[in-house]
Amino acid sequence: AQSVTQPDIHITVSEGASLELRCNYSYGATPYLFWYVQSPGQGLQLLLKYFSGDTLVQGIKGFEAEFKRSQSSFNLRKPSVHWSDAAEYFCAVGAPSNTGKLIFGQGTTLQVKP
Amino acid sequence: DGGITQSPKYLFRKEGQNVTLSCEQNLNHDAMYWYRQDPGQGLRLIYYSQIVNDFQKGDIAEGYSVSREKKESFPLTVTSAQKNPTAFYLCASSVTSGTVNEQFFGPGTRLTVL
């Protein structure tokens, strides 16, 4: 069965510092991978996705993620964090055999210190 | 503008009452989904529909019901059988059913049982 683990429940970084949010997945073949962001009381917005091809994926708001098959990981990165990046971040995995359903991680809450 | 709308934004229910949450999309998407979000638990799938007049149970369907009479609409009823309905409910849609695609999310409905 597919699963997604986000090891860090809460992360605090200083504004201007770099950021890396971890995501590990469990799936037998190459999965379809997503990162979403959620501001408090809002819906989810897609940051980026990986289906195939280049393992380094660029997204919106200056985010990128790298798919590493050997580590079953899809970590999200940003070189310099802005205060407006404070939000909850969700990693999700989908499989072609799973009728389009996505499995979401538990989320990582990012706090940005001024 | 195309998108997904959910109403109401806030909903209060007395114990023993059924309530219906609205979800409408004008993206011409085939597939629609309902998720429940609780703090620290990520998103859990309640029901999903891949085509009009058809829907399937997700991981936590007990105490919930849905209908899909129109492509644009996928209302969720929270019945009195749901023992702990207080949560944030998110509706989503995707272009096609049966394969993995990005899911687009509505702004959510927060349900509180009094």
GROMACS .gro file of C-alpha atoms in nm:
model
  228
    1ALA     CA    1   0.000   0.000   0.000
    2GLN     CA    2   0.111   0.355  -0.064
    3SER     CA    3   0.206   0.580   0.224
    4VAL     CA    4   0.362   0.919   0.279
    5THR     CA    5   0.566   1.031   0.577
    6GLN     CA    6   0.656   1.386   0.665
    7PRO     CA    7   0.895   1.341   0.957
    8ASP     CA    8   0.884   1.699   1.078
    9ILE     CA    9   0.555   1.814   1.229
   10HIS     CA   10   0.676   2.166   1.296
   11ILE     CA   11   0.976   2.363   1.164
   12THR     CA   12   1.090   2.713   1.253
   13VAL     CA   13   1.333   2.907   1.034
   14SER     CA   14   1.451   3.265   1.029
   15GLU     CA   15   1.344   3.490   0.745
   16GLY     CA   16   1.604   3.476   0.471
   17ALA     CA   17   1.733   3.134   0.575
   18SER     CA   18   1.711   2.828   0.353
   19LEU     CA   19   1.439   2.569   0.396
   20GLU     CA   20   1.408   2.197   0.338
   21LEU     CA   21   1.093   2.002   0.418
   22ARG     CA   22   1.123   1.627   0.409
   23CYS     CA   23   0.889   1.379   0.244
   24ASN     CA   24   0.933   1.003   0.219
   25TYR     CA   25   0.698   0.777   0.033
   26SER     CA   26   0.632   0.407   0.004
   27TYR     CA   27   0.534   0.272  -0.336
   28GLY     CA   28   0.663  -0.011  -0.553
   29ALA     CA   29   0.700   0.181  -0.877
   30THR     CA   30   0.763   0.543  -0.969
   31PRO     CA   31   0.490   0.743  -0.802
   32TYR     CA   32   0.333   1.073  -0.897
   33LEU     CA   33   0.440   1.324  -0.631
   34PHE     CA   34   0.297   1.657  -0.523
   35TRP     CA   35   0.362   1.935  -0.275
   36TYR     CA   36   0.073   2.153  -0.161
   37VAL     CA   37   0.063   2.456   0.069
   38GLN     CA   38  -0.223   2.559   0.296
   39SER     CA   39  -0.266   2.893   0.472
   40PRO     CA   40  -0.474   2.887   0.793
   41GLY     CA   41  -0.842   2.827   0.725
   42GLN     CA   42  -0.789   2.798   0.350
   43GLY     CA   43  -0.783   2.530   0.085
   44LEU     CA   44  -0.470   2.371  -0.058
   45GLN     CA   45  -0.267   2.522  -0.340
   46LEU     CA   46  -0.035   2.317  -0.559
   47LEU     CA   47   0.331   2.420  -0.535
   48LEU     CA   48   0.479   2.164  -0.773
   49LYS     CA   49   0.445   1.811  -0.903
   50TYR     CA   50   0.663   1.532  -1.039
   51PHE     CA   51   0.539   1.275  -1.286
   52SER     CA   52   0.853   1.180  -1.480
   53GLY     CA   53   1.165   1.325  -1.641
   54ASP     CA   54   1.399   1.569  -1.471
   55THR     CA   55   1.417   1.482  -1.104
   56LEU     CA   56   1.458   1.845  -0.998
   57VAL     CA   57   1.123   2.017  -1.027
   58GLN     CA   58   1.061   2.390  -1.012
   59GLY     CA   59   0.740   2.525  -0.868
   60ILE     CA   60   0.567   2.846  -0.781
   61LYS     CA   61   0.679   3.098  -0.517
   62GLY     CA   62   1.046   3.002  -0.561
   63PHE     CA   63   1.008   2.644  -0.437
   64GLU     CA   64   1.176   2.338  -0.585
   65ALA     CA   65   1.178   1.969  -0.502
   66GLU     CA   66   1.404   1.680  -0.590
   67PHE     CA   67   1.289   1.325  -0.651
   68LYS     CA   68   1.540   1.070  -0.526
   69ARG     CA   69   1.433   0.720  -0.613
   70SER     CA   70   1.711   0.553  -0.410
   71GLN     CA   71   1.593   0.730  -0.095
   72SER     CA   72   1.218   0.724  -0.173
   73SER     CA   73   1.217   1.095  -0.104
   74PHE     CA   74   1.074   1.411  -0.253
   75ASN     CA   75   1.205   1.694  -0.036
   76LEU     CA   76   1.087   2.052  -0.082
   77ARG     CA   77   1.343   2.334  -0.076
   78LYS     CA   78   1.358   2.710  -0.092
   79PRO     CA   79   1.685   2.909  -0.085
   80SER     CA   80   1.551   3.207   0.110
   81VAL     CA   81   1.233   3.199   0.314
   82HIS     CA   82   0.994   3.495   0.333
   83TRP     CA   83   0.757   3.565   0.621
   84SER     CA   84   0.466   3.497   0.385
   85ASP     CA   85   0.583   3.136   0.348
   86ALA     CA   86   0.455   3.056   0.696
   87ALA     CA   87   0.189   2.791   0.635
   88GLU     CA   88   0.128   2.418   0.643
   89TYR     CA   89   0.286   2.206   0.373
   90PHE     CA   90   0.159   1.871   0.252
   91CYS     CA   91   0.334   1.608   0.045
   92ALA     CA   92   0.110   1.372  -0.152
   93VAL     CA   93   0.161   1.061  -0.363
   94GLY     CA   94  -0.057   0.911  -0.630
   95ALA     CA   95  -0.028   0.590  -0.827
   96PRO     CA   96  -0.170   0.513  -1.170
   97SER     CA   97  -0.325   0.198  -1.032
   98ASN     CA   98  -0.509   0.385  -0.759
   99THR     CA   99  -0.789   0.543  -0.964
  100GLY     CA  100  -0.648   0.891  -0.929
  101LYS     CA  101  -0.661   0.905  -0.551
  102LEU     CA  102  -0.388   1.088  -0.364
  103ILE     CA  103  -0.243   0.987  -0.029
  104PHE     CA  104  -0.140   1.283   0.184
  105GLY     CA  105   0.125   1.311   0.452
  106GLN     CA  106   0.037   1.452   0.791
  107GLY     CA  107   0.174   1.793   0.705
  108THR     CA  108   0.457   2.016   0.825
  109THR     CA  109   0.382   2.352   0.983
  110LEU     CA  110   0.638   2.617   0.894
  111GLN     CA  111   0.692   2.911   1.125
  112VAL     CA  112   0.911   3.199   1.006
  113LYS     CA  113   1.097   3.412   1.260
  114PRO     CA  114   1.159   3.778   1.172
  115ASP     CA  115  -1.308   3.266  -1.312
  116GLY     CA  116  -1.293   2.888  -1.298
  117GLY     CA  117  -1.268   2.722  -0.964
  118ILE     CA  118  -1.427   2.533  -0.681
  119THR     CA  119  -1.669   2.688  -0.435
  120GLN     CA  120  -1.774   2.547  -0.102
  121SER     CA  121  -2.053   2.672   0.116
  122PRO     CA  122  -2.106   2.763   0.384
  123LYS     CA  123  -1.763   2.863   0.514
  124TYR     CA  124  -1.872   2.796   0.873
  125LEU     CA  125  -2.145   2.557   0.981
  126PHE     CA  126  -2.279   2.477   1.324
  127ARG     CA  127  -2.476   2.165   1.395
  128LYS     CA  128  -2.660   2.036   1.694
  129GLU     CA  129  -2.606   1.676   1.790
  130GLY     CA  130  -2.846   1.445   1.608
  131GLN     CA  131  -2.888   1.669   1.305
  132ASN     CA  132  -2.789   1.596   0.949
  133VAL     CA  133  -2.615   1.875   0.760
  134THR     CA  134  -2.519   1.910   0.395
  135LEU     CA  135  -2.202   2.076   0.270
  136SER     CA  136  -2.206   2.217  -0.080
  137CYS     CA  137  -1.929   2.178  -0.339
  138GLU     CA  138  -1.955   2.320  -0.690
  139GLN     CA  139  -1.693   2.336  -0.966
  140ASN     CA  140  -1.693   2.506  -1.305
  141LEU     CA  141  -1.367   2.354  -1.425
  142ASN     CA  142  -1.543   2.082  -1.627
  143HIS     CA  143  -1.359   1.821  -1.420
  144ASP     CA  144  -1.477   1.462  -1.419
  145ALA     CA  145  -1.352   1.359  -1.076
  146MET     CA  146  -1.445   1.510  -0.740
  147TYR     CA  147  -1.332   1.431  -0.386
  148TRP     CA  148  -1.425   1.503  -0.025
  149TYR     CA  149  -1.159   1.513   0.246
  150ARG     CA  150  -1.173   1.561   0.618
  151GLN     CA  151  -0.889   1.748   0.789
  152ASP     CA  152  -0.813   1.723   1.160
  153PRO     CA  153  -0.510   1.879   1.330
  154GLY     CA  154  -0.203   1.660   1.293
  155GLN     CA  155  -0.377   1.402   1.073
  156GLY     CA  156  -0.339   1.545   0.727
  157LEU     CA  157  -0.622   1.489   0.480
  158ARG     CA  158  -0.834   1.177   0.489
  159LEU     CA  159  -1.052   1.076   0.197
  160ILE     CA  160  -1.423   1.043   0.271
  161TYR     CA  161  -1.579   0.982  -0.072
  162TYR     CA  162  -1.483   1.031  -0.433
  163SER     CA  163  -1.665   1.032  -0.764
  164GLN     CA  164  -1.507   0.962  -1.101
  165ILE     CA  165  -1.818   1.026  -1.308
  166VAL     CA  166  -2.173   1.150  -1.276
  167ASN     CA  167  -2.410   0.913  -1.094
  168ASP     CA  168  -2.123   0.709  -0.954
  169PHE     CA  169  -1.917   0.741  -0.636
  170GLN     CA  170  -1.698   0.526  -0.410
  171LYS     CA  171  -1.619   0.520  -0.042
  172GLY     CA  172  -1.286   0.650   0.075
  173ASP     CA  173  -1.104   0.562   0.392
  174ILE     CA  174  -1.348   0.716   0.641
  175ALA     CA  175  -1.695   0.702   0.479
  176GLU     CA  176  -1.891   0.590   0.785
  177GLY     CA  177  -2.144   0.852   0.890
  178TYR     CA  178  -2.126   1.040   0.559
  179SER     CA  179  -2.321   1.027   0.233
  180VAL     CA  180  -2.282   1.191  -0.107
  181SER     CA  181  -2.456   1.227  -0.440
  182ARG     CA  182  -2.332   1.315  -0.789
  183GLU     CA  183  -2.634   1.403  -0.999
  184LYS     CA  184  -2.455   1.674  -1.194
  185LYS     CA  185  -2.097   1.698  -1.313
  186GLU     CA  186  -2.055   2.033  -1.140
  187SER     CA  187  -2.188   1.936  -0.798
  188PHE     CA  188  -2.083   1.690  -0.528
  189PRO     CA  189  -2.263   1.762  -0.198
  190LEU     CA  190  -2.162   1.588   0.123
  191THR     CA  191  -2.411   1.506   0.398
  192VAL     CA  192  -2.281   1.457   0.748
  193THR     CA  193  -2.533   1.235   0.920
  194SER     CA  194  -2.612   1.190   1.287
  195ALA     CA  195  -2.429   0.857   1.265
  196GLN     CA  196  -2.096   1.041   1.242
  197LYS     CA  197  -1.986   1.046   1.603
  198ASN     CA  198  -1.721   1.314   1.584
  199PRO     CA  199  -1.804   1.543   1.291
  200THR     CA  200  -1.629   1.858   1.409
  201ALA     CA  201  -1.357   1.914   1.149
  202PHE     CA  202  -1.250   2.111   0.843
  203TYR     CA  203  -1.393   1.968   0.521
  204LEU     CA  204  -1.227   2.014   0.185
  205CYS     CA  205  -1.366   1.942  -0.159
  206ALA     CA  206  -1.138   1.887  -0.458
  207SER     CA  207  -1.164   1.804  -0.826
  208SER     CA  208  -0.936   1.677  -1.100
  209VAL     CA  209  -0.949   1.673  -1.477
  210THR     CA  210  -0.995   1.307  -1.546
  211SER     CA  211  -1.081   1.000  -1.353
  212GLY     CA  212  -0.889   0.677  -1.346
  213THR     CA  213  -0.545   0.832  -1.359
  214VAL     CA  214  -0.339   1.061  -1.142
  215ASN     CA  215  -0.377   1.432  -1.193
  216GLU     CA  216  -0.338   1.744  -0.991
  217GLN     CA  217  -0.631   1.803  -0.759
  218PHE     CA  218  -0.775   2.153  -0.724
  219PHE     CA  219  -0.915   2.243  -0.384
  220GLY     CA  220  -1.198   2.459  -0.262
  221PRO     CA  221  -1.165   2.697   0.035
  222GLY     CA  222  -1.318   2.451   0.282
  223THR     CA  223  -1.607   2.438   0.528
  224ARG     CA  224  -1.549   2.431   0.902
  225LEU     CA  225  -1.816   2.225   1.076
  226THR     CA  226  -1.866   2.254   1.450
  227VAL     CA  227  -2.101   2.041   1.653
  228LEU     CA  228  -2.256   2.223   1.944
   0.00000   0.00000   0.00000
